[in-house]
CSV table of N, CA and C in Angstrom, one decimal:
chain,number,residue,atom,x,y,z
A,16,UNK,N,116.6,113.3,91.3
A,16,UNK,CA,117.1,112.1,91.8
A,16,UNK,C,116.0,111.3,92.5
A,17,UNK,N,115.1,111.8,92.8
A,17,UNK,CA,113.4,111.3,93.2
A,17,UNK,C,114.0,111.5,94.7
A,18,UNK,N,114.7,111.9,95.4
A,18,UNK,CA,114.5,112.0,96.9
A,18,UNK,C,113.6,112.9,97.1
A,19,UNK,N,112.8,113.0,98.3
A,19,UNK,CA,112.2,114.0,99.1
A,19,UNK,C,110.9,114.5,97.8
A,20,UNK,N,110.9,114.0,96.0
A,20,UNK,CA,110.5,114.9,95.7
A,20,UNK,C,108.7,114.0,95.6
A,21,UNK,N,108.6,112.4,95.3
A,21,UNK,CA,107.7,112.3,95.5
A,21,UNK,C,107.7,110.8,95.3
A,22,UNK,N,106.7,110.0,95.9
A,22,UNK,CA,106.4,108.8,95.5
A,22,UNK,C,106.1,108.1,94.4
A,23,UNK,N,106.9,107.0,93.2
A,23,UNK,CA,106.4,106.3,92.5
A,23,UNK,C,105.3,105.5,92.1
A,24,UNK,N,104.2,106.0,92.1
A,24,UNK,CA,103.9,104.8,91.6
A,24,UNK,C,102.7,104.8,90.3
A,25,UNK,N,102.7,103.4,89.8
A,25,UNK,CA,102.6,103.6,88.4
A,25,UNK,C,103.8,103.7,87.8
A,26,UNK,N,105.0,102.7,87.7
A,26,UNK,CA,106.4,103.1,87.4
A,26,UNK,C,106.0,103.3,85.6
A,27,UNK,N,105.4,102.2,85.2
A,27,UNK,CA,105.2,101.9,83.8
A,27,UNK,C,105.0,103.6,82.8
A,28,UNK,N,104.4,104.3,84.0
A,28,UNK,CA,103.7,105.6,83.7
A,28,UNK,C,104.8,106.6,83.7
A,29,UNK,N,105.2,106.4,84.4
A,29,UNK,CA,106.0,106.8,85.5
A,29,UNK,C,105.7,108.5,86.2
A,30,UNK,N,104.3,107.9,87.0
A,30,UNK,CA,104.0,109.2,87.5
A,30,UNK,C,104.6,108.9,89.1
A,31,UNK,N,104.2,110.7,89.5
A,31,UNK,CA,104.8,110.7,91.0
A,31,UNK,C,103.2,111.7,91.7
A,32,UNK,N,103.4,110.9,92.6
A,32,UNK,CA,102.4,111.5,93.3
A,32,UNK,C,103.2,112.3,94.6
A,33,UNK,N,102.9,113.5,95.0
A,33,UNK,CA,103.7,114.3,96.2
A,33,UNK,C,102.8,113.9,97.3
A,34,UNK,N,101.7,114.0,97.3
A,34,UNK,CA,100.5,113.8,98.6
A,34,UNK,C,99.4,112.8,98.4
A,35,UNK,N,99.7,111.6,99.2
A,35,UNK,CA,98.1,110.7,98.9
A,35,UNK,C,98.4,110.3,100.0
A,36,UNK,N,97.3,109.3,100.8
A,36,UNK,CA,97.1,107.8,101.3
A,36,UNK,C,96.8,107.3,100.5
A,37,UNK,N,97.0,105.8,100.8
A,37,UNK,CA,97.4,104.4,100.4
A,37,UNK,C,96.5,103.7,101.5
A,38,UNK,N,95.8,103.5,101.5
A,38,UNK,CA,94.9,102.1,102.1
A,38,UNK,C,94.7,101.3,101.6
A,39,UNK,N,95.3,100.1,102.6
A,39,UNK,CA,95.2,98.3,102.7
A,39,UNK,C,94.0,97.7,103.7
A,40,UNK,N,93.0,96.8,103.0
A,40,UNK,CA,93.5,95.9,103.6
A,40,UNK,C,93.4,94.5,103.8
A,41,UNK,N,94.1,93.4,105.0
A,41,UNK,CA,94.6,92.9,104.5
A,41,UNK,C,93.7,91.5,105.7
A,42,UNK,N,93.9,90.7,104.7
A,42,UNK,CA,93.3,89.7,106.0
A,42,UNK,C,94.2,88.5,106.2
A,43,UNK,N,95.5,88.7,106.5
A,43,UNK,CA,96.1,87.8,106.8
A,43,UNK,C,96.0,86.1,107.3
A,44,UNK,N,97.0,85.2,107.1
A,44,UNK,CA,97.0,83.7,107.2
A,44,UNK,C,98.6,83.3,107.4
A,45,UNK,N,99.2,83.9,108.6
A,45,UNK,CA,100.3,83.5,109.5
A,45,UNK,C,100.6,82.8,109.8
A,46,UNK,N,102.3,82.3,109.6
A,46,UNK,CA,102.8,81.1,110.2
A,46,UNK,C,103.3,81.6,110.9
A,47,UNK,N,104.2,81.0,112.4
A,47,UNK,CA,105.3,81.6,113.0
A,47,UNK,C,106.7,82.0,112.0
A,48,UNK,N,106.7,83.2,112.5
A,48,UNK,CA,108.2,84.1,111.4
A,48,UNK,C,107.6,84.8,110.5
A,49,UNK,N,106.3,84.5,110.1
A,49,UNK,CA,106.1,85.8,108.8
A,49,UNK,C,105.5,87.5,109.3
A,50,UNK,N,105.5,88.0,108.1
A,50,UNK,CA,105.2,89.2,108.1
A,50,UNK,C,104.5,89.7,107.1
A,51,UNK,N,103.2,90.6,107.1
A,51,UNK,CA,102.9,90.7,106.2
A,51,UNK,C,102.5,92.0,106.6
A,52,UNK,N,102.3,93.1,105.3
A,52,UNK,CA,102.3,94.3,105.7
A,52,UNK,C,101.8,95.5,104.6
A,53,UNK,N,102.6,96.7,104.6
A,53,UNK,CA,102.7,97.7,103.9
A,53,UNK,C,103.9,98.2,103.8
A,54,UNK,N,105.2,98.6,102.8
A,54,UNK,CA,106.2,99.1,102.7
A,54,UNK,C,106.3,100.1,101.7
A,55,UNK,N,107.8,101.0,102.0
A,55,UNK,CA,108.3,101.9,101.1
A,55,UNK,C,109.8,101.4,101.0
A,56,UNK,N,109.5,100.8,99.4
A,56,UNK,CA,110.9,100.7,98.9
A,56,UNK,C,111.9,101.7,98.8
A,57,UNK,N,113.1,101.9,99.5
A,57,UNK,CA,114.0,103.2,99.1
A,57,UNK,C,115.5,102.7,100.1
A,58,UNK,N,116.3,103.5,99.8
A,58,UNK,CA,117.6,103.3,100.6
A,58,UNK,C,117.3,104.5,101.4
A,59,UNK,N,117.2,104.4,102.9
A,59,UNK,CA,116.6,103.2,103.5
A,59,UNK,C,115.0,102.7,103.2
A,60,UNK,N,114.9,101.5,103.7
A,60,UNK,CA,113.3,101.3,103.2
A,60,UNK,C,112.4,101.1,104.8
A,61,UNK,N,111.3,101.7,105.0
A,61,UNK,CA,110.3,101.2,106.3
A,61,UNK,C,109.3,100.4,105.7
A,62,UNK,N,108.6,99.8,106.8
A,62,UNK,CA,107.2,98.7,106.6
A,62,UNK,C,106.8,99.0,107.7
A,63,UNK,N,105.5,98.3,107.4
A,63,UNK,CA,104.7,98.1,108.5
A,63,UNK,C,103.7,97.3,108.6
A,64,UNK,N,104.2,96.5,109.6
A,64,UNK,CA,104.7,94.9,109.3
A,64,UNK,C,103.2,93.8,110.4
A,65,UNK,N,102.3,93.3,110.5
A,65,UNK,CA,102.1,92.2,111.1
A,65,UNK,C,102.5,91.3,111.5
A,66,UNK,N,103.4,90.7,112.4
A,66,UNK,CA,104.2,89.2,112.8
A,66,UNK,C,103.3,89.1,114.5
A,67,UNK,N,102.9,87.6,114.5
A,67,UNK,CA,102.0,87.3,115.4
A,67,UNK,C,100.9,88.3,116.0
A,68,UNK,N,100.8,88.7,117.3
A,68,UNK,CA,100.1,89.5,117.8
A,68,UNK,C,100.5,91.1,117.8
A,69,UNK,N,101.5,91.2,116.9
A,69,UNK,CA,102.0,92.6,117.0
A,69,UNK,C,101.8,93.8,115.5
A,70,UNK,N,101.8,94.9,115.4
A,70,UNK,CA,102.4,95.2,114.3
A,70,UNK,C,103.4,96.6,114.2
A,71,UNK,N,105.0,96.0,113.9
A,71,UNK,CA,105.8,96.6,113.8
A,71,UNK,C,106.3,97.3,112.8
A,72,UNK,N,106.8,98.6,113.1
A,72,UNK,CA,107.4,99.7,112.1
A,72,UNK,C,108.8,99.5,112.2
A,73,UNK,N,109.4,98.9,111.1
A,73,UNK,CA,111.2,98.4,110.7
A,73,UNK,C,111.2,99.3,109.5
A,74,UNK,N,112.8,99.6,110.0
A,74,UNK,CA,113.7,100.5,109.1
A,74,UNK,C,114.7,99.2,108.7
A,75,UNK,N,114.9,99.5,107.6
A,75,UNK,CA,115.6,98.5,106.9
A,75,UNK,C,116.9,99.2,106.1
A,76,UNK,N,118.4,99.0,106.5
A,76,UNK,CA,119.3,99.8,105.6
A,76,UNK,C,120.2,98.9,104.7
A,77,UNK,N,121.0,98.8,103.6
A,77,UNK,CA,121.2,98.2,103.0
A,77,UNK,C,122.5,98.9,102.8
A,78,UNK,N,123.5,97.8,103.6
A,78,UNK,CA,124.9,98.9,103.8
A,78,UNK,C,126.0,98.9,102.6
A,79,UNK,N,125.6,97.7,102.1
A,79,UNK,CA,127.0,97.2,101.4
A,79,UNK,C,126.8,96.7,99.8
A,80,UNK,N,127.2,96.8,98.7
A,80,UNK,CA,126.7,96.5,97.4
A,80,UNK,C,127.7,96.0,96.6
A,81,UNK,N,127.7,94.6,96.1
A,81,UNK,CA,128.3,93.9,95.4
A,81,UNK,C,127.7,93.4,94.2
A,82,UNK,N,128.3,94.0,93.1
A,82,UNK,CA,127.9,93.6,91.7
A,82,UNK,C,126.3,94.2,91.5
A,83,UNK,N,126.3,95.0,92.5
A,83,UNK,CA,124.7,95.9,92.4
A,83,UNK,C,123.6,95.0,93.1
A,84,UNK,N,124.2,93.6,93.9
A,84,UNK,CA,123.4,93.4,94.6
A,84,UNK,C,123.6,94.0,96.4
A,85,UNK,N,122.3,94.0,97.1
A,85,UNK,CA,122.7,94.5,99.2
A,85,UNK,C,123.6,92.8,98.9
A,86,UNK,N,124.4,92.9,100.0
A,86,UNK,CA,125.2,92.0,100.3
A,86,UNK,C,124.9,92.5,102.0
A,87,UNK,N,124.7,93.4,102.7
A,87,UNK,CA,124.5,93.0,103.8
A,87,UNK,C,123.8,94.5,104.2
A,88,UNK,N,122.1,93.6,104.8
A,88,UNK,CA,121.3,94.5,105.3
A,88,UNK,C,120.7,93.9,106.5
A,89,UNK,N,120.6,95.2,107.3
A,89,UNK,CA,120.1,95.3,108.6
A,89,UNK,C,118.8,96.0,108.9
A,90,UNK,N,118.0,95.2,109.5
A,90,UNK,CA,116.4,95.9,109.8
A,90,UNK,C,116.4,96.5,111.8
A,91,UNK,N,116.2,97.2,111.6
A,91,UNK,CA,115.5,97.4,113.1
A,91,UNK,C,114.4,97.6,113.3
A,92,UNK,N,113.5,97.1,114.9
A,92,UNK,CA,112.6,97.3,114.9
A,92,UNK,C,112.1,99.0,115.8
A,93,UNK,N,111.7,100.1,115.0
A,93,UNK,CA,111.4,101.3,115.3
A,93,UNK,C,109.9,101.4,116.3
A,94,UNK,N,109.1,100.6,116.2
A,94,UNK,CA,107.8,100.9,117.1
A,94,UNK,C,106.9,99.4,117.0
A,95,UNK,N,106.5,99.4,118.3
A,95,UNK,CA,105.4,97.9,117.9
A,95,UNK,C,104.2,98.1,119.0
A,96,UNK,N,103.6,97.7,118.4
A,96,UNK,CA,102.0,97.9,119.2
A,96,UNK,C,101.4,96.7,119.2
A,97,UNK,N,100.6,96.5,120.1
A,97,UNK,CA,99.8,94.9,120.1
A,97,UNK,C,98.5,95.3,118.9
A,98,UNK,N,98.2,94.1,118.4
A,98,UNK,CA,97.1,94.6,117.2
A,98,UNK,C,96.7,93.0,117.4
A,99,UNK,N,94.7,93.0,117.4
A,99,UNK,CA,94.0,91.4,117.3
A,99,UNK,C,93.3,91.4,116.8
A,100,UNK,N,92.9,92.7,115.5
A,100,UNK,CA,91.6,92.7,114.7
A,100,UNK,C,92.0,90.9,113.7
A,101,UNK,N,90.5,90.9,113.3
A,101,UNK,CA,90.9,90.0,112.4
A,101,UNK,C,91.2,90.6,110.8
A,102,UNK,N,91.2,91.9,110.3
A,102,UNK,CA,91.6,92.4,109.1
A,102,UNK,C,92.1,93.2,109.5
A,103,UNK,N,93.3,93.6,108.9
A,103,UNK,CA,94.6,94.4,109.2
A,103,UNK,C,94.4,95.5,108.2
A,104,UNK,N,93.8,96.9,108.7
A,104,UNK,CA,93.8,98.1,108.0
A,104,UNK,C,95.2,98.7,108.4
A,105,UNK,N,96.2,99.0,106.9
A,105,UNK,CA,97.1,99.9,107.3
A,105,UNK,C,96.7,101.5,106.3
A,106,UNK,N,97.3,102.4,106.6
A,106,UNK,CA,97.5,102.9,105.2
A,106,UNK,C,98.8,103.9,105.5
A,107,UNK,N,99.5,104.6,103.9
A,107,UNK,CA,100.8,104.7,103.9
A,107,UNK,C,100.3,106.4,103.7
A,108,UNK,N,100.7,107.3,104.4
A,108,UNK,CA,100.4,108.7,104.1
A,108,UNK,C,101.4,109.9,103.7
A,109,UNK,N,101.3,110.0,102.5
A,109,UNK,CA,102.6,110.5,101.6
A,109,UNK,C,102.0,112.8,101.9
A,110,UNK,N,102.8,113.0,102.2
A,110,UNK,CA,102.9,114.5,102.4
A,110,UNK,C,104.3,115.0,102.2
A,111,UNK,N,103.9,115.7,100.7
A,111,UNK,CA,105.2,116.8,100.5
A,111,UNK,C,106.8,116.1,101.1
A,112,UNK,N,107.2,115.4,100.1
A,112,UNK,CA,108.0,114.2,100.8
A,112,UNK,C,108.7,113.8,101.9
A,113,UNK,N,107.3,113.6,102.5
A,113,UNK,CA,107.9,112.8,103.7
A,113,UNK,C,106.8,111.7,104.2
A,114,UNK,N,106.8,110.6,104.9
A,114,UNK,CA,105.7,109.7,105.0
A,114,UNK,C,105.4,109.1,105.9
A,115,UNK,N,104.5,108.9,106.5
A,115,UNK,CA,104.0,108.2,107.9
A,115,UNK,C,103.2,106.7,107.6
A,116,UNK,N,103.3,106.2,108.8
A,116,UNK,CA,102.4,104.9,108.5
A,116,UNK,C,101.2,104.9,109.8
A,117,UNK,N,100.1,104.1,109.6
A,117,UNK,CA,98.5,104.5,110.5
A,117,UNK,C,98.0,103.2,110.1
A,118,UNK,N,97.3,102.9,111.5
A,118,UNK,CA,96.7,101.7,111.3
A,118,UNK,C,95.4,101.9,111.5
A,119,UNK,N,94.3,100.8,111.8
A,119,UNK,CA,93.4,101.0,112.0
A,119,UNK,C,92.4,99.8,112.6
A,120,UNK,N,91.9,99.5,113.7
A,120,UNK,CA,91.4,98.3,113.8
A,120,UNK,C,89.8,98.1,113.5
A,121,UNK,N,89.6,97.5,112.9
A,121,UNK,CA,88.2,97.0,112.1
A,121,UNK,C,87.8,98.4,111.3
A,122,UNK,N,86.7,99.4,111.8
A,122,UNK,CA,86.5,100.4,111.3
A,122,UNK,C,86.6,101.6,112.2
A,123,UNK,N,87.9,101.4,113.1
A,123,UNK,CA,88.0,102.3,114.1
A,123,UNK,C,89.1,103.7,113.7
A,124,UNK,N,89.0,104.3,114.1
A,124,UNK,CA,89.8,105.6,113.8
A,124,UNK,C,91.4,105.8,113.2
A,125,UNK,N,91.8,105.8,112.2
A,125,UNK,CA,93.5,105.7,112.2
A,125,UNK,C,94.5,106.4,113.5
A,126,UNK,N,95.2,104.9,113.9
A,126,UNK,CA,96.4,105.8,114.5
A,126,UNK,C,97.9,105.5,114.3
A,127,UNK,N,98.5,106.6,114.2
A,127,UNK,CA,99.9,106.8,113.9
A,127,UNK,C,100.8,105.9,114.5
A,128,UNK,N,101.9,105.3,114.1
A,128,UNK,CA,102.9,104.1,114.7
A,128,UNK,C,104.2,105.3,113.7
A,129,UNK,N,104.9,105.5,115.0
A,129,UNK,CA,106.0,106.2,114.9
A,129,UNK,C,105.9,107.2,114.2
A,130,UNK,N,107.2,108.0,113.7
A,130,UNK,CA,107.3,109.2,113.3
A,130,UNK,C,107.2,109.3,111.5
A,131,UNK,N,107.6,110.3,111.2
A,131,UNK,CA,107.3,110.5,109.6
A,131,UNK,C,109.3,110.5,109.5
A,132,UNK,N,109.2,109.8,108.0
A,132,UNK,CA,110.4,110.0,107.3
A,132,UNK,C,110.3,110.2,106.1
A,133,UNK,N,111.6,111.0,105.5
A,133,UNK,CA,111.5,111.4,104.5
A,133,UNK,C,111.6,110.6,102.9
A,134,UNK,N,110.9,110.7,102.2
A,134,UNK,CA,111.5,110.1,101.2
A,134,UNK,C,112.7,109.3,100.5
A,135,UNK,N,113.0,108.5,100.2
A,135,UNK,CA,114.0,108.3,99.6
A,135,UNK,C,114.1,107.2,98.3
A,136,UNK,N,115.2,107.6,97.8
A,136,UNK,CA,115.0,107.0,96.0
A,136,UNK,C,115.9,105.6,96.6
A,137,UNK,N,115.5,104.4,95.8
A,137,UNK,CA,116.0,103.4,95.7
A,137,UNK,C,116.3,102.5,94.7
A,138,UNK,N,118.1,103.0,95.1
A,138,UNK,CA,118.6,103.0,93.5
A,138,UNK,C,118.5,103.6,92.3
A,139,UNK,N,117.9,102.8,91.2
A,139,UNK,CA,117.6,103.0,90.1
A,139,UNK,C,116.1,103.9,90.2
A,140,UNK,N,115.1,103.3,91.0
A,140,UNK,CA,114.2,103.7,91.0
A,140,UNK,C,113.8,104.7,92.2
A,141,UNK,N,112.6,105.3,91.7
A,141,UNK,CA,112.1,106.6,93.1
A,141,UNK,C,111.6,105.4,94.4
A,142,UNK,N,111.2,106.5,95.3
A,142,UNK,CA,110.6,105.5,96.2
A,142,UNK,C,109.3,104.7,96.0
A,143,UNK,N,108.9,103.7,96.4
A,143,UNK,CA,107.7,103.3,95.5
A,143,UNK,C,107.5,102.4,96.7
A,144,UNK,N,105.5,102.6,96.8
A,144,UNK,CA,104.9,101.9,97.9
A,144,UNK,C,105.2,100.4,97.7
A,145,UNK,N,104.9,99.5,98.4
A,145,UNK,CA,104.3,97.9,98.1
A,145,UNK,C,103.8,97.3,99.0
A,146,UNK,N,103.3,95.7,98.6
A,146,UNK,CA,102.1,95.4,100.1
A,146,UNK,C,103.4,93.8,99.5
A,147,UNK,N,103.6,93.0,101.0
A,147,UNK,CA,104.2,92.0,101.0
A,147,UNK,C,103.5,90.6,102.1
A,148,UNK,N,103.8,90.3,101.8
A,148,UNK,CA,103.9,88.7,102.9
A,148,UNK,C,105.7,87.7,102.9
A,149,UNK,N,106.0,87.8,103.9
A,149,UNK,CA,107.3,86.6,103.8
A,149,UNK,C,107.0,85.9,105.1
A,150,UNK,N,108.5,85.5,104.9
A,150,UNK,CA,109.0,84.1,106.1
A,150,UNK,C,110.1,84.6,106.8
A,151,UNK,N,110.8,85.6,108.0
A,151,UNK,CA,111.7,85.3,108.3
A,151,UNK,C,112.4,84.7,108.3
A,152,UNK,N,112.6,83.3,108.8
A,152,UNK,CA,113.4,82.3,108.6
A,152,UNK,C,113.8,81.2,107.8
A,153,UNK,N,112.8,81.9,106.4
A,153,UNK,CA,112.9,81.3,105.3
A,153,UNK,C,112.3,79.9,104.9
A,154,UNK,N,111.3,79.6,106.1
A,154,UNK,CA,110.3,78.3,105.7
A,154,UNK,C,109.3,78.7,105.3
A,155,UNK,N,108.7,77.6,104.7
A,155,UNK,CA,107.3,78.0,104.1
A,155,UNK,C,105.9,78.3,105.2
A,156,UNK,N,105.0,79.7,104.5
A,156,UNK,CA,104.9,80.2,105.2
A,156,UNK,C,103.5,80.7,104.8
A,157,UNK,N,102.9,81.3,105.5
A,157,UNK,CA,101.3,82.1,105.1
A,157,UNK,C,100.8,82.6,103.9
A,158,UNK,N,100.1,83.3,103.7
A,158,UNK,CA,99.6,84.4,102.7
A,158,UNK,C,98.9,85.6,103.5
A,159,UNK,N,98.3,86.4,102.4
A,159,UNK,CA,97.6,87.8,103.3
A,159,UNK,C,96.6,88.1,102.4
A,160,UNK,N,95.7,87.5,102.4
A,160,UNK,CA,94.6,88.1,101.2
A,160,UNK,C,94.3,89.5,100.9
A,161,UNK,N,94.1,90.2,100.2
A,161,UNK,CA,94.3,91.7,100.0
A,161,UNK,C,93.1,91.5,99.4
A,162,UNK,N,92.2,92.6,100.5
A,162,UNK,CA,90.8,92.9,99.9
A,162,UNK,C,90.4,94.3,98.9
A,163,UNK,N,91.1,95.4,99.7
A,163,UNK,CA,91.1,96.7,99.4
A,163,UNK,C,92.5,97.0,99.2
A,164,UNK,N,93.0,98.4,97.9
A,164,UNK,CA,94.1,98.4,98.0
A,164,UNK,C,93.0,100.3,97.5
A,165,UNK,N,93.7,101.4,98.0
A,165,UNK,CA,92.6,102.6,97.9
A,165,UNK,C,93.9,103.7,97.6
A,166,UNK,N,94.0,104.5,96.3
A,166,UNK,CA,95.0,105.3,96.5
A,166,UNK,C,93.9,106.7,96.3
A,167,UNK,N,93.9,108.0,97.6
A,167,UNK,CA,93.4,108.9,97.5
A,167,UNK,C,94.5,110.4,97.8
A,168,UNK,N,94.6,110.5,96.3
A,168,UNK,CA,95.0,111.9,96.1
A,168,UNK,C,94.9,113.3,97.4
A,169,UNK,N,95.8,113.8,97.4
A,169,UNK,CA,95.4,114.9,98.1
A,169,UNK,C,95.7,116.1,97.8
């Protein structure tokens, strides 16, 4: 059912990887309201997020489903740290299914933002990394230039 058992990616392939990092990164261009980040698609899904001088770790649950679309989801914010590099290293650290998120400022040492969670499938599909930019409030809004995207097996 792809819970707990490993990360998607490469759907096309459709391989699973049990243990890697994922390093980003990213050199964002912020409006007020956006977010730009690193995430794991899944019911529930986490990110790990840049909005202004911060970057936060949101759990996102998706309660309700109509016609197979969320009709009503809820994010919270799980951990936030001040961050002022000007390139935003995250990376996403998949172990034996379960996964953590680490940042890193300029070329300084990764550190951990909140706890590890377990995998989980979403939907149709297993869990599966992604890198995003939005708009909270739905106006138009930044970009995040993606310089590095690094997947290292373990």
């Amino acid at each position: 059912d792809g819970v707990g058992q490993g990360l998607q990616v490469g759907p096309q392939l459709g391989q699973q990887l049990r243990s890697f990092d994922m390093d980003v990164c990213l050199q964002p261009q912020l409006q007020p309201g956006d977010r730009a980040g690193l995430g794991v698609m899944g019911y529930p899904y986490h990110y790990l997020a840049l909005e202004g001088d911060r970057l936060l770790l949101v759990r996102g649950d998706i309660e309700e489903f109509g016609r197979g679309i969320p009709e009503r989801v809820t994010e919270q914010v799980l951990a936030g740290v001040p961050y002022s590099a000007e390139h935003l290293r995250l990376r996403l650290r998949v172990r034996d299914g379960e996964f953590c998120f680490q940042y890193a400022e300029e070329e300084g040492p990764w550190t951990p933002v909140g706890e590890s969670f377990p995998l989980a499938a979403g939907g149709w599909t297993a869990a599966r990394p992604g890198l995003f930019c939005f708009n909270r409030r739905g106006l138009p809004g930044g970009w995040a230039d993606v310089s590095q995207v690094r997947f290292d097996p373990q």
